[in-house]
Steps between C-alpha positions, in 0.01 A plus 500: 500500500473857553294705731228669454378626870586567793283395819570712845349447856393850665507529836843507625686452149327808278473675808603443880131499596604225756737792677203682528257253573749431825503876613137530517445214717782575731374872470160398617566261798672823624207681491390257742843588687622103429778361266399262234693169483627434191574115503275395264358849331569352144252220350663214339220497218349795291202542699349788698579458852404824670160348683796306689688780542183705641426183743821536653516857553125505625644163792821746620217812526226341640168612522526842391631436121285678261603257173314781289708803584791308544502356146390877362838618727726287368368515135506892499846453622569214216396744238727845631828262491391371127482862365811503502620127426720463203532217298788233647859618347581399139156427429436814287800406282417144465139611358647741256737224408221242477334761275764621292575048399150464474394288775135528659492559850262284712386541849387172667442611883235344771428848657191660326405706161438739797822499656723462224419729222442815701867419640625503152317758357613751828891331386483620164532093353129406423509623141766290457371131610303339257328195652427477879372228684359506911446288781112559492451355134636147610387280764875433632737710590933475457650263568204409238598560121138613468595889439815376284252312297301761448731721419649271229155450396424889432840539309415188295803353560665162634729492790851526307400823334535703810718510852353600864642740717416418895597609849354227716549074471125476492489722226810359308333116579209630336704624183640212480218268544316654190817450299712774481856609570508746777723776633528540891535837639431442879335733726715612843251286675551166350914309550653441211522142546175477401513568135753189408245400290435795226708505183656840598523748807621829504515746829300765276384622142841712481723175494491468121344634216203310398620380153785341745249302760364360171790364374597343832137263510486489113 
């Protein structure tokens, strides 16, 4: 049957927001003259995990940790690296190519309207997603399908009418779970062993052409 969307994750797979989300926070505890440990950084589910993150920098400071100026830090510094954050590599060309066969693009992410659409918008690629779909319209977050759901929902189509692109397990488990095939492209933070379960991974957007990805799950 043949396609007619497309359905992409955000952070880390449209754009390496995860990089950056890492800098900050190991930019931050520095402030504080400490080094973050890693082990652990990256959330096995969807969610929003920063509180956490706060709780743990505010136990290594002590009783001095301002949580106000330290998120407003840290954010300030968040939004000087995304100014000038490019899209992940071969993205661009897989959205013209999506285009140019006639394929809708979908975004299905659990970050927030907020979060994502600015990011897209700054990239140059929100004029060119049709659908989206965030974590705070559903009450579960990936490994969920509840965004994927949605998504397929607002395109008003069933499950074998489009493919997922993901960067995480939770987030290809979630693809999955609502139905669809879905395309691995891990993040640096995540081992490749991990993925044995999506339909196709690739090291990055530039691998193939898109009209060639599609063949290989078709």
């Amino acid at each position: 049957m043949p396609l007619d969307a497309l359905i992409f994750d955000f952070d880390g797979l449209l754009m390496d927001t995860e990089t950056t989300l890492l800098e900050t926070w190991r930019w931050e505890w520095r402030q504080h003259g400490l080094e973050m440990p890693v082990e652990g950084f990256f959330a096995d589910h969807g969610g929003d995990v920063n509180e956490q993150r706060y709780a743990l920098l505010a136990a290594a400071v002590g009783e001095s940790f301002d949580r106000t100026a330290s998120h407003s830090r840290r954010t300030a510094y968040r939004d000087v690296l995304h100014e000038r954050l490019e899209p992940a590599p071969g993205i661009r060309d897989w959205f013209d190519e999506a285009r140019a066969q006639g394929l809708r693009i979908a975004v299905a992410s659990s970050s927030p309207e907020h979060w994502v659409h600015p990011n897209l918008a700054r990239a140059g690629l929100l004029d060119r997603v049709d659908v989206s779909a965030f974590g705070n319209e559903v009450e579960a977050h990936k490994p969920d399908p509840a965004v994927y759901l949605l998504a397929l929902a607002r395109l008003g189509i069933t499950p074998d009418r489009a493919v997922a692109f993901e960067d995480t397990p939770h987030g290809v488990a979630a693809a999955q779970a609502a139905g669809l095939r879905c395309v691995a492209i891990p993040n640096a933070y995540v081992p490749l062993e991990r993925f044995g379960k999506a339909d196709l991974v690739l090291a990055s957007a530039t691998d193939a052409p898109l009209r060639t990805v599609i063949a290989e799950i078709s």
